[in-house]
mmCIF file of C-alpha atoms in Angstrom:
data_model
loop_
_atom_site.group_PDB
_atom_site.id
_atom_site.type_symbol
_atom_site.label_atom_id
_atom_site.label_comp_id
_atom_site.label_asym_id
_atom_site.label_seq_id
_atom_site.Cartn_x
_atom_site.Cartn_y
_atom_site.Cartn_z
ATOM 1 C CA MET A 1 26.064 37.074 -27.120
ATOM 2 C CA SER A 2 29.023 35.803 -26.086
ATOM 3 C CA ALA A 3 30.517 32.490 -26.938
ATOM 4 C CA ASP A 4 30.388 31.112 -23.818
ATOM 5 C CA THR A 5 27.055 31.739 -23.374
ATOM 6 C CA ALA A 6 25.964 30.425 -26.812
ATOM 7 C CA THR A 7 28.242 27.242 -26.084
ATOM 8 C CA ILE A 8 26.059 26.695 -23.008
ATOM 9 C CA THR A 9 22.540 27.318 -24.654
ATOM 10 C CA THR A 10 23.209 25.333 -27.492
ATOM 11 C CA ASN A 11 24.393 22.600 -24.965
ATOM 12 C CA ALA A 12 21.215 22.969 -23.042
ATOM 13 C CA VAL A 13 19.052 22.688 -26.275
ATOM 14 C CA GLY A 14 20.922 19.649 -27.608
ATOM 15 C CA ARG A 15 20.427 17.951 -23.948
ATOM 16 C CA ALA A 16 16.525 18.793 -23.992
ATOM 17 C CA ALA A 17 15.849 17.450 -27.424
ATOM 18 C CA ALA A 18 17.368 14.326 -26.679
ATOM 19 C CA GLN A 19 14.849 14.351 -23.619
ATOM 20 C CA TYR A 20 12.347 15.394 -26.446
ATOM 21 C CA ARG A 21 13.327 12.322 -28.826
ATOM 22 C CA ARG A 22 12.853 9.574 -25.985
ATOM 23 C CA HIS A 23 9.413 10.813 -24.905
ATOM 24 C CA SER A 24 8.150 10.901 -28.775
ATOM 25 C CA ARG A 25 9.469 7.716 -29.974
ATOM 26 C CA THR A 26 6.855 5.463 -32.641
ATOM 27 C CA LEU A 27 3.964 3.968 -31.146
ATOM 28 C CA TRP A 28 5.288 0.256 -31.478
ATOM 29 C CA ARG A 29 8.244 1.245 -29.875
ATOM 30 C CA ARG A 30 6.543 2.973 -26.500
ATOM 31 C CA MET A 31 4.251 -0.180 -26.666
ATOM 32 C CA LEU A 32 6.941 -2.441 -26.350
ATOM 33 C CA LEU A 33 8.398 -0.138 -23.564
ATOM 34 C CA ARG A 34 4.962 -0.724 -21.347
ATOM 35 C CA THR A 35 4.349 -2.483 -18.143
ATOM 36 C CA GLU A 36 1.414 -4.634 -20.073
ATOM 37 C CA THR A 37 3.634 -5.559 -22.779
ATOM 38 C CA ALA A 38 6.348 -7.124 -20.810
ATOM 39 C CA ILE A 39 3.364 -8.890 -18.074
ATOM 40 C CA VAL A 40 1.782 -10.626 -21.554
ATOM 41 C CA LEU A 41 5.331 -11.398 -22.618
ATOM 42 C CA ALA A 42 5.744 -13.138 -19.034
ATOM 43 C CA ILE A 43 2.462 -14.602 -19.491
ATOM 44 C CA ILE A 44 3.285 -16.326 -22.978
ATOM 45 C CA LEU A 45 6.835 -17.208 -21.499
ATOM 46 C CA LEU A 46 5.461 -18.857 -18.461
ATOM 47 C CA ILE A 47 2.735 -21.082 -20.698
ATOM 48 C CA ILE A 48 5.514 -22.014 -22.952
ATOM 49 C CA PHE A 49 7.311 -23.211 -20.233
ATOM 50 C CA ALA A 50 4.701 -25.154 -18.341
ATOM 51 C CA ILE A 51 3.529 -26.830 -21.358
ATOM 52 C CA THR A 52 7.015 -28.233 -22.157
ATOM 53 C CA THR A 53 7.783 -29.034 -18.472
ATOM 54 C CA VAL A 54 4.896 -29.354 -16.548
ATOM 55 C CA PRO A 55 2.521 -32.655 -16.932
ATOM 56 C CA TYR A 56 -0.744 -32.000 -17.969
ATOM 57 C CA PHE A 57 -0.850 -28.515 -18.370
ATOM 58 C CA ALA A 58 -1.334 -28.502 -22.251
ATOM 59 C CA GLN A 59 -4.539 -30.158 -21.419
ATOM 60 C CA PRO A 60 -8.006 -27.975 -22.080
ATOM 61 C CA TYR A 61 -9.417 -28.698 -18.958
ATOM 62 C CA THR A 62 -6.082 -26.838 -17.042
ATOM 63 C CA TYR A 63 -7.210 -23.641 -18.812
ATOM 64 C CA LEU A 64 -10.956 -23.976 -17.618
ATOM 65 C CA THR A 65 -10.091 -24.932 -14.152
ATOM 66 C CA MET A 66 -7.645 -22.000 -14.052
ATOM 67 C CA ILE A 67 -9.817 -19.019 -15.675
ATOM 68 C CA LEU A 68 -12.522 -20.746 -13.168
ATOM 69 C CA ASN A 69 -10.205 -20.256 -9.919
ATOM 70 C CA SER A 70 -9.323 -16.773 -11.048
ATOM 71 C CA ALA A 71 -12.197 -15.282 -11.704
ATOM 72 C CA PRO A 72 -12.974 -14.076 -8.182
ATOM 73 C CA ILE A 73 -9.793 -12.231 -8.596
ATOM 74 C CA LEU A 74 -10.438 -10.673 -11.828
ATOM 75 C CA LEU A 75 -13.935 -9.326 -11.294
ATOM 76 C CA MET A 76 -12.705 -7.870 -7.964
ATOM 77 C CA LEU A 77 -9.572 -6.494 -8.973
ATOM 78 C CA LEU A 78 -11.209 -4.277 -11.487
ATOM 79 C CA PRO A 79 -12.901 -1.458 -8.836
ATOM 80 C CA VAL A 80 -9.944 -2.056 -6.455
ATOM 81 C CA THR A 81 -7.682 -0.851 -9.403
ATOM 82 C CA LEU A 82 -9.541 2.474 -9.565
ATOM 83 C CA ILE A 83 -9.574 2.634 -5.856
ATOM 84 C CA ILE A 84 -5.709 2.361 -5.936
ATOM 85 C CA ILE A 85 -5.013 5.165 -8.640
ATOM 86 C CA THR A 86 -6.752 7.606 -6.667
ATOM 87 C CA GLY A 87 -3.877 6.753 -4.168
ATOM 88 C CA ASP A 88 -6.684 4.676 -1.540
ATOM 89 C CA ILE A 89 -6.824 0.908 -1.132
ATOM 90 C CA ASP A 90 -9.650 -1.489 -0.164
ATOM 91 C CA LEU A 91 -8.995 -4.298 1.640
ATOM 92 C CA SER A 92 -11.920 -5.590 2.670
ATOM 93 C CA VAL A 93 -13.266 -6.978 -0.559
ATOM 94 C CA GLY A 94 -12.298 -10.928 0.493
ATOM 95 C CA SER A 95 -14.558 -10.812 3.862
ATOM 96 C CA VAL A 96 -17.325 -9.206 1.348
ATOM 97 C CA VAL A 97 -17.322 -12.180 -0.350
ATOM 98 C CA GLY A 98 -17.829 -13.954 2.888
ATOM 99 C CA PHE A 99 -20.305 -11.633 3.929
ATOM 100 C CA SER A 100 -22.304 -12.196 0.583
ATOM 101 C CA SER A 101 -21.558 -15.364 0.388
ATOM 102 C CA ALA A 102 -23.526 -16.011 3.879
ATOM 103 C CA ILE A 103 -26.249 -13.725 3.236
ATOM 104 C CA PHE A 104 -27.104 -15.376 -0.236
ATOM 105 C CA GLY A 105 -26.999 -18.959 1.527
ATOM 106 C CA LEU A 106 -29.622 -17.889 4.684
ATOM 107 C CA SER A 107 -31.697 -16.162 2.350
ATOM 108 C CA PHE A 108 -32.124 -18.879 -0.291
ATOM 109 C CA HIS A 109 -32.234 -21.671 2.696
ATOM 110 C CA THR A 110 -35.110 -19.769 4.038
ATOM 111 C CA GLY A 111 -37.026 -19.716 1.086
ATOM 112 C CA VAL A 112 -36.090 -16.566 -0.718
ATOM 113 C CA PRO A 113 -36.042 -17.048 -4.867
ATOM 114 C CA LEU A 114 -32.528 -17.703 -5.868
ATOM 115 C CA PRO A 115 -32.588 -14.400 -8.167
ATOM 116 C CA LEU A 116 -33.827 -12.214 -5.054
ATOM 117 C CA ALA A 117 -31.462 -13.934 -2.856
ATOM 118 C CA ALA A 118 -28.721 -13.137 -5.032
ATOM 119 C CA GLY A 119 -29.942 -9.487 -5.306
ATOM 120 C CA VAL A 120 -30.121 -8.883 -1.130
ATOM 121 C CA ALA A 121 -26.665 -10.297 -1.019
ATOM 122 C CA VAL A 122 -25.353 -8.060 -3.906
ATOM 123 C CA VAL A 123 -26.985 -5.084 -2.261
ATOM 124 C CA GLY A 124 -25.439 -6.237 1.332
ATOM 125 C CA GLY A 125 -22.040 -5.719 -0.010
ATOM 126 C CA GLY A 126 -22.878 -2.575 -1.565
ATOM 127 C CA LEU A 127 -23.948 -1.200 2.002
ATOM 128 C CA VAL A 128 -20.399 -2.045 2.851
ATOM 129 C CA GLY A 129 -18.614 -0.314 0.352
ATOM 130 C CA LEU A 130 -20.802 2.664 1.225
ATOM 131 C CA LEU A 131 -19.466 2.270 4.692
ATOM 132 C CA ASN A 132 -15.973 1.942 3.375
ATOM 133 C CA GLY A 133 -16.790 5.450 1.753
ATOM 134 C CA VAL A 134 -18.496 7.387 4.146
ATOM 135 C CA LEU A 135 -15.797 6.286 6.453
ATOM 136 C CA VAL A 136 -13.262 7.403 4.599
ATOM 137 C CA THR A 137 -14.583 10.625 2.481
ATOM 138 C CA VAL A 138 -16.757 12.060 4.939
ATOM 139 C CA VAL A 139 -15.378 10.810 8.352
ATOM 140 C CA GLY A 140 -12.219 11.472 7.254
ATOM 141 C CA LEU A 141 -10.005 8.192 8.325
ATOM 142 C CA PRO A 142 -7.428 6.748 5.849
ATOM 143 C CA SER A 143 -8.532 3.871 3.838
ATOM 144 C CA LEU A 144 -6.286 1.364 5.187
ATOM 145 C CA ALA A 145 -7.281 1.657 8.365
ATOM 146 C CA VAL A 146 -10.805 1.642 7.351
ATOM 147 C CA THR A 147 -10.814 -1.664 5.380
ATOM 148 C CA ILE A 148 -8.727 -3.402 7.626
ATOM 149 C CA GLY A 149 -11.615 -2.725 9.982
ATOM 150 C CA THR A 150 -14.616 -3.979 7.758
ATOM 151 C CA LEU A 151 -12.491 -6.768 6.381
ATOM 152 C CA ALA A 152 -12.672 -8.339 9.921
ATOM 153 C CA LEU A 153 -15.558 -6.995 10.814
ATOM 154 C CA PHE A 154 -17.292 -8.565 7.992
ATOM 155 C CA ARG A 155 -15.796 -11.636 8.158
ATOM 156 C CA GLY A 156 -16.186 -12.295 11.854
ATOM 157 C CA ILE A 157 -20.212 -11.272 10.433
ATOM 158 C CA ALA A 158 -20.052 -13.762 7.991
ATOM 159 C CA VAL A 159 -18.399 -16.912 10.152
ATOM 160 C CA GLY A 160 -21.154 -15.322 13.088
ATOM 161 C CA LEU A 161 -24.345 -15.976 10.869
ATOM 162 C CA LEU A 162 -23.050 -19.503 9.718
ATOM 163 C CA GLY A 163 -20.634 -20.747 12.175
ATOM 164 C CA THR A 164 -19.327 -23.607 11.078
ATOM 165 C CA THR A 165 -22.403 -24.757 8.937
ATOM 166 C CA ALA A 166 -22.342 -24.704 4.990
ATOM 167 C CA ILE A 167 -25.326 -24.279 2.970
ATOM 168 C CA THR A 168 -25.809 -26.360 -0.205
ATOM 169 C CA GLY A 169 -28.298 -27.734 -2.205
ATOM 170 C CA PHE A 170 -28.474 -24.932 -4.632
ATOM 171 C CA PRO A 171 -29.935 -25.787 -8.160
ATOM 172 C CA SER A 172 -28.017 -28.109 -10.089
ATOM 173 C CA GLU A 173 -28.718 -26.242 -13.396
ATOM 174 C CA VAL A 174 -27.157 -22.837 -11.865
ATOM 175 C CA THR A 175 -24.537 -24.437 -10.663
ATOM 176 C CA GLN A 176 -23.518 -26.756 -13.522
ATOM 177 C CA PHE A 177 -23.935 -23.494 -15.861
ATOM 178 C CA ILE A 178 -21.628 -21.353 -13.766
ATOM 179 C CA GLY A 179 -18.949 -23.925 -14.531
ATOM 180 C CA ALA A 180 -19.694 -24.982 -17.946
ATOM 181 C CA PRO A 181 -17.388 -24.247 -20.413
ATOM 182 C CA LEU A 182 -18.480 -21.624 -23.579
ATOM 183 C CA PHE A 183 -19.580 -24.548 -25.846
ATOM 184 C CA VAL A 184 -18.547 -27.952 -25.513
ATOM 185 C CA GLY A 185 -14.958 -29.114 -25.723
ATOM 186 C CA ALA A 186 -13.834 -25.295 -25.279
ATOM 187 C CA PRO A 187 -11.082 -24.554 -22.722
ATOM 188 C CA VAL A 188 -12.861 -21.463 -21.911
ATOM 189 C CA PRO A 189 -15.668 -20.933 -19.078
ATOM 190 C CA MET A 190 -19.015 -19.353 -19.058
ATOM 191 C CA VAL A 191 -17.680 -16.585 -16.420
ATOM 192 C CA THR A 192 -14.916 -15.620 -19.311
ATOM 193 C CA VAL A 193 -17.956 -13.577 -21.084
ATOM 194 C CA ALA A 194 -18.858 -11.514 -17.488
ATOM 195 C CA ILE A 195 -15.150 -10.853 -17.323
ATOM 196 C CA ILE A 196 -14.583 -9.511 -20.247
ATOM 197 C CA VAL A 197 -17.967 -7.262 -20.127
ATOM 198 C CA VAL A 198 -17.129 -5.950 -16.610
ATOM 199 C CA ALA A 199 -13.598 -5.303 -18.154
ATOM 200 C CA ILE A 200 -14.676 -3.394 -20.719
ATOM 201 C CA GLY A 201 -17.239 -1.484 -18.894
ATOM 202 C CA PHE A 202 -14.395 -0.361 -16.076
ATOM 203 C CA ALA A 203 -12.009 0.208 -18.769
ATOM 204 C CA VAL A 204 -14.106 2.637 -20.985
ATOM 205 C CA LEU A 205 -14.780 4.633 -17.396
ATOM 206 C CA LEU A 206 -11.434 4.891 -16.587
ATOM 207 C CA HIS A 207 -9.629 5.747 -19.885
ATOM 208 C CA LEU A 208 -12.430 7.751 -21.686
ATOM 209 C CA THR A 209 -14.411 9.208 -19.567
ATOM 210 C CA PRO A 210 -13.858 12.794 -17.561
ATOM 211 C CA PHE A 211 -14.962 10.547 -14.648
ATOM 212 C CA GLY A 212 -11.679 8.143 -15.161
ATOM 213 C CA ARG A 213 -9.457 11.523 -15.618
ATOM 214 C CA GLY A 214 -10.202 13.123 -12.189
ATOM 215 C CA VAL A 215 -9.678 9.029 -11.063
ATOM 216 C CA PHE A 216 -6.080 10.010 -12.605
ATOM 217 C CA ALA A 217 -5.882 13.888 -10.977
ATOM 218 C CA ILE A 218 -6.679 12.766 -7.584
ATOM 219 C CA GLY A 219 -4.406 10.399 -7.482
ATOM 220 C CA LEU A 220 -1.865 13.059 -8.694
ATOM 221 C CA SER A 221 -3.059 15.222 -6.015
ATOM 222 C CA SER A 222 -6.260 15.394 -4.817
ATOM 223 C CA GLU A 223 -5.774 19.384 -3.814
ATOM 224 C CA THR A 224 -5.031 20.321 -7.618
ATOM 225 C CA ALA A 225 -8.071 17.906 -8.223
ATOM 226 C CA ALA A 226 -10.302 19.569 -6.190
ATOM 227 C CA PHE A 227 -9.360 23.189 -7.822
ATOM 228 C CA SER A 228 -9.656 21.699 -11.245
ATOM 229 C CA GLY A 229 -13.451 20.925 -10.835
ATOM 230 C CA VAL A 230 -13.079 17.184 -9.689
ATOM 231 C CA ARG A 231 -15.363 16.427 -7.024
ATOM 232 C CA VAL A 232 -13.268 14.202 -5.116
ATOM 233 C CA ASN A 233 -15.086 12.628 -2.170
ATOM 234 C CA ARG A 234 -17.922 11.716 -4.390
ATOM 235 C CA THR A 235 -15.471 10.314 -6.556
ATOM 236 C CA ARG A 236 -13.971 8.116 -4.183
ATOM 237 C CA LEU A 237 -17.183 7.177 -2.532
ATOM 238 C CA ILE A 238 -18.321 6.418 -5.696
ATOM 239 C CA LEU A 239 -15.092 3.992 -6.107
ATOM 240 C CA PHE A 240 -15.852 1.907 -2.872
ATOM 241 C CA VAL A 241 -19.927 1.271 -3.562
ATOM 242 C CA LEU A 242 -18.675 0.075 -6.859
ATOM 243 C CA SER A 243 -16.259 -2.253 -4.884
ATOM 244 C CA GLY A 244 -18.336 -3.364 -2.585
ATOM 245 C CA LEU A 245 -21.221 -4.777 -5.453
ATOM 246 C CA VAL A 246 -18.499 -5.891 -7.595
ATOM 247 C CA ALA A 247 -17.129 -7.926 -4.572
ATOM 248 C CA SER A 248 -20.449 -9.023 -3.288
ATOM 249 C CA ALA A 249 -21.674 -10.223 -7.071
ATOM 250 C CA THR A 250 -18.750 -12.325 -6.680
ATOM 251 C CA GLY A 251 -19.449 -13.664 -3.714
ATOM 252 C CA VAL A 252 -23.041 -14.809 -5.180
ATOM 253 C CA TYR A 253 -20.728 -15.804 -8.549
ATOM 254 C CA TYR A 254 -18.066 -18.004 -5.829
ATOM 255 C CA THR A 255 -21.037 -19.643 -3.877
ATOM 256 C CA LEU A 256 -22.694 -21.260 -7.063
ATOM 257 C CA GLN A 257 -19.639 -22.307 -8.366
ATOM 258 C CA TYR A 258 -18.834 -24.312 -5.683
ATOM 259 C CA SER A 259 -22.523 -24.971 -4.481
ATOM 260 C CA ASN A 260 -21.355 -23.796 -1.109
ATOM 261 C CA ALA A 261 -22.249 -20.739 1.031
ATOM 262 C CA ILE A 262 -19.760 -20.571 4.290
ATOM 263 C CA GLY A 263 -18.859 -17.445 5.805
ATOM 264 C CA THR A 264 -14.892 -18.470 5.319
ATOM 265 C CA ASN A 265 -15.323 -17.759 1.137
ATOM 266 C CA GLY A 266 -13.192 -15.345 -0.156
ATOM 267 C CA LEU A 267 -10.693 -15.495 2.549
ATOM 268 C CA GLY A 268 -7.299 -14.076 1.369
ATOM 269 C CA PHE A 269 -8.406 -12.849 -1.761
ATOM 270 C CA GLU A 270 -7.813 -9.524 -0.978
ATOM 271 C CA LEU A 271 -4.074 -10.061 -1.073
ATOM 272 C CA GLN A 272 -4.388 -11.808 -4.247
ATOM 273 C CA VAL A 273 -6.076 -8.713 -5.506
ATOM 274 C CA VAL A 274 -3.295 -6.326 -4.676
ATOM 275 C CA THR A 275 -0.597 -8.364 -5.898
ATOM 276 C CA ALA A 276 -1.979 -8.848 -9.144
ATOM 277 C CA ILE A 277 -2.700 -4.594 -9.546
ATOM 278 C CA VAL A 278 -0.058 -3.968 -8.484
ATOM 279 C CA LEU A 279 2.230 -6.655 -11.110
ATOM 280 C CA GLY A 280 0.220 -4.599 -13.702
ATOM 281 C CA GLY A 281 1.744 -1.363 -12.979
ATOM 282 C CA VAL A 282 -0.497 0.330 -11.143
ATOM 283 C CA SER A 283 1.046 2.663 -8.992
ATOM 284 C CA ILE A 284 0.288 1.922 -5.245
ATOM 285 C CA TRP A 285 1.087 5.214 -4.587
ATOM 286 C CA GLY A 286 -1.956 6.239 -6.925
ATOM 287 C CA GLY A 287 -1.639 8.382 -10.252
ATOM 288 C CA ARG A 288 -0.622 5.944 -11.976
ATOM 289 C CA GLY A 289 -2.551 2.303 -14.126
ATOM 290 C CA SER A 290 -4.613 0.445 -16.449
ATOM 291 C CA ILE A 291 -7.446 -1.799 -16.370
ATOM 292 C CA LEU A 292 -5.393 -3.842 -19.002
ATOM 293 C CA GLY A 293 -2.321 -3.888 -16.623
ATOM 294 C CA ALA A 294 -3.847 -5.049 -14.029
ATOM 295 C CA LEU A 295 -5.881 -7.587 -15.906
ATOM 296 C CA ALA A 296 -2.742 -8.718 -16.954
ATOM 297 C CA GLY A 297 -0.856 -9.037 -13.399
ATOM 298 C CA GLY A 298 -4.245 -11.344 -12.217
ATOM 299 C CA VAL A 299 -3.561 -13.707 -15.320
ATOM 300 C CA LEU A 300 0.097 -14.091 -14.463
ATOM 301 C CA ILE A 301 -0.974 -14.749 -10.713
ATOM 302 C CA ALA A 302 -3.352 -17.538 -12.004
ATOM 303 C CA THR A 303 -0.835 -18.892 -14.523
ATOM 304 C CA LEU A 304 1.989 -19.351 -12.126
ATOM 305 C CA ASN A 305 -0.549 -20.676 -9.542
ATOM 306 C CA LYS A 306 -1.626 -23.818 -11.471
ATOM 307 C CA THR A 307 1.651 -24.064 -12.579
ATOM 308 C CA LEU A 308 3.121 -24.301 -8.925
ATOM 309 C CA GLN A 309 -0.196 -26.885 -8.404
ATOM 310 C CA LEU A 310 0.842 -29.130 -11.373
ATOM 311 C CA ALA A 311 4.294 -28.973 -10.610
ATOM 312 C CA GLY A 312 3.186 -30.419 -6.635
ATOM 313 C CA ILE A 313 4.023 -27.530 -5.012
ATOM 314 C CA GLY A 314 2.038 -26.736 -1.845
ATOM 315 C CA SER A 315 -0.519 -23.920 -1.272
ATOM 316 C CA ASP A 316 1.692 -22.623 1.738
ATOM 317 C CA THR A 317 4.284 -22.255 -1.206
ATOM 318 C CA ILE A 318 2.144 -21.019 -3.315
ATOM 319 C CA SER A 319 1.028 -18.895 -0.941
ATOM 320 C CA ILE A 320 4.665 -17.649 0.066
ATOM 321 C CA VAL A 321 5.338 -17.375 -3.826
ATOM 322 C CA THR A 322 2.335 -14.610 -3.646
ATOM 323 C CA GLY A 323 3.624 -12.776 -1.181
ATOM 324 C CA ALA A 324 7.093 -12.487 -2.650
ATOM 325 C CA THR A 325 5.937 -11.629 -5.880
ATOM 326 C CA LEU A 326 4.159 -8.668 -4.051
ATOM 327 C CA ILE A 327 7.127 -7.427 -2.262
ATOM 328 C CA PHE A 328 8.882 -7.556 -5.755
ATOM 329 C CA SER A 329 6.613 -5.644 -7.677
ATOM 330 C CA VAL A 330 6.325 -2.959 -5.239
ATOM 331 C CA VAL A 331 10.161 -3.115 -4.843
ATOM 332 C CA VAL A 332 10.314 -2.696 -8.840
ATOM 333 C CA ALA A 333 7.322 -0.005 -8.905
ATOM 334 C CA GLY A 334 9.383 1.929 -6.673
ATOM 335 C CA ILE A 335 12.721 2.111 -8.243
ATOM 336 C CA ALA A 336 11.402 2.700 -11.581
ATOM 337 C CA GLY A 337 9.533 5.584 -9.715
ATOM 338 C CA PHE A 338 12.369 7.173 -8.767
ATOM 339 C CA ILE A 339 14.030 6.780 -11.997
ATOM 340 C CA SER A 340 11.278 8.242 -13.538
ATOM 341 C CA ARG A 341 10.900 11.355 -11.160
ATOM 342 C CA ARG A 342 14.751 12.013 -11.427
ATOM 343 C CA ARG A 343 14.322 11.635 -15.639
ATOM 344 C CA ARG A 344 11.693 14.129 -15.247
ATOM 345 C CA SER A 345 13.182 16.601 -12.471
ATOM 346 C CA LYS A 346 16.424 16.434 -14.832
ATOM 347 C CA ALA A 347 14.602 17.786 -18.105
ATOM 348 C CA SER A 348 12.991 20.255 -16.054
ATOM 349 C CA VAL A 349 16.252 21.549 -14.881
ATOM 350 C CA ILE A 350 17.233 21.524 -18.433
ATOM 351 C CA ALA A 351 14.300 23.055 -20.194
ATOM 352 C CA ALA A 352 14.893 25.924 -17.063
ATOM 353 C CA GLY A 353 18.284 26.346 -18.339
ATOM 354 C CA VAL A 354 17.028 27.157 -21.908
ATOM 355 C CA GLU A 355 14.657 29.801 -21.223
ATOM 356 C CA LYS A 356 17.395 31.332 -18.826
ATOM 357 C CA HIS A 357 20.034 32.079 -21.881
ATOM 358 C CA ARG A 358 17.198 32.915 -23.793
ATOM 359 C CA ALA A 359 16.012 35.716 -21.781
ATOM 360 C CA ILE A 360 19.695 36.739 -21.048
ATOM 361 C CA PRO A 361 19.879 39.747 -23.599
ATOM 362 C CA ASN A 362 22.721 40.598 -25.825
ATOM 363 C CA PRO A 363 25.411 42.934 -24.065
ATOM 364 C CA LYS A 364 26.207 44.482 -27.552
ATOM 365 C CA SER A 365 22.590 45.252 -28.168
ATOM 366 C CA VAL A 366 22.222 47.188 -24.607
ATOM 367 C CA PRO A 367 22.271 51.062 -25.557
ATOM 368 C CA SER A 368 25.758 52.488 -23.947
ATOM 369 C CA ASN A 369 24.656 55.951 -22.041
ATOM 370 C CA HIS A 370 28.527 56.796 -22.979
#
């Protein structure tokens, strides 16, 4: 091997080794560099700032109401996270909340027992999810167009069922239990247990099962996933049904929490759900994300909203902040994805160069014909 070739090979190997070392950091360093860690640190800093500067933020009642208000978002973002990881999206969840609330209220108002009325409402939401899934997987329509359509369709149906009339009069013992603290004096409501249980279920499904590995594979490349044995359309259909079921169950919870069934319940929830998910590091283009990150994004949005409310900021300004946060999250995710792709491309070129130079035979070892 010539001196020049040896030098080039040595430099290439050195660069490849440096790239490898950057990807083989210790566990604690890799954890610190994760999006979820950054979001959790942002939550802690925001809470410290709010406690020291915003009146009444440090009171237990503030945390209780903050969790109660954010509970619908934290529940609905769980299945939508999996949908977004596959590269699809579900913007109909807010309308499903209103649709299930209307069905639940009407059923209870006509004399149907409360548990059965809740079951009917949840099944109705599941059918909406099934409709979304069939239109996306069987008909082949884009999920963005489908769920925007069903968002408008089922919001209209919900408002049409009840008009401007709100159904109230739900059992007081049930509504009080929904909003009660976990124990006397605790700043944590009962619904926290449900959020944790459902979150663990979706985290196990996404991160610890073959189904979850298929979800990530679909997001990276649906064609490659299909060749690898993943049943792409069935997986996507199941996720849309799960999203409809969770959103409709959230609608029942939301109705009981405020003891008020009306078709406008859940209005605008879809924006908050998508904002929390993207802010939590889930790629809007699919293939990357985690349940923990999405939940952390939801908690950060809830903390920010509560801080602004107690600071006397109006709801219009809070909506502006939420929209700006979503745009910021998408821009940051796009920049981070571009940088990551550049690094992977550079590493691939370096690795290919190393293999090429290894394959070049030593001129001195080639036998001469003379």
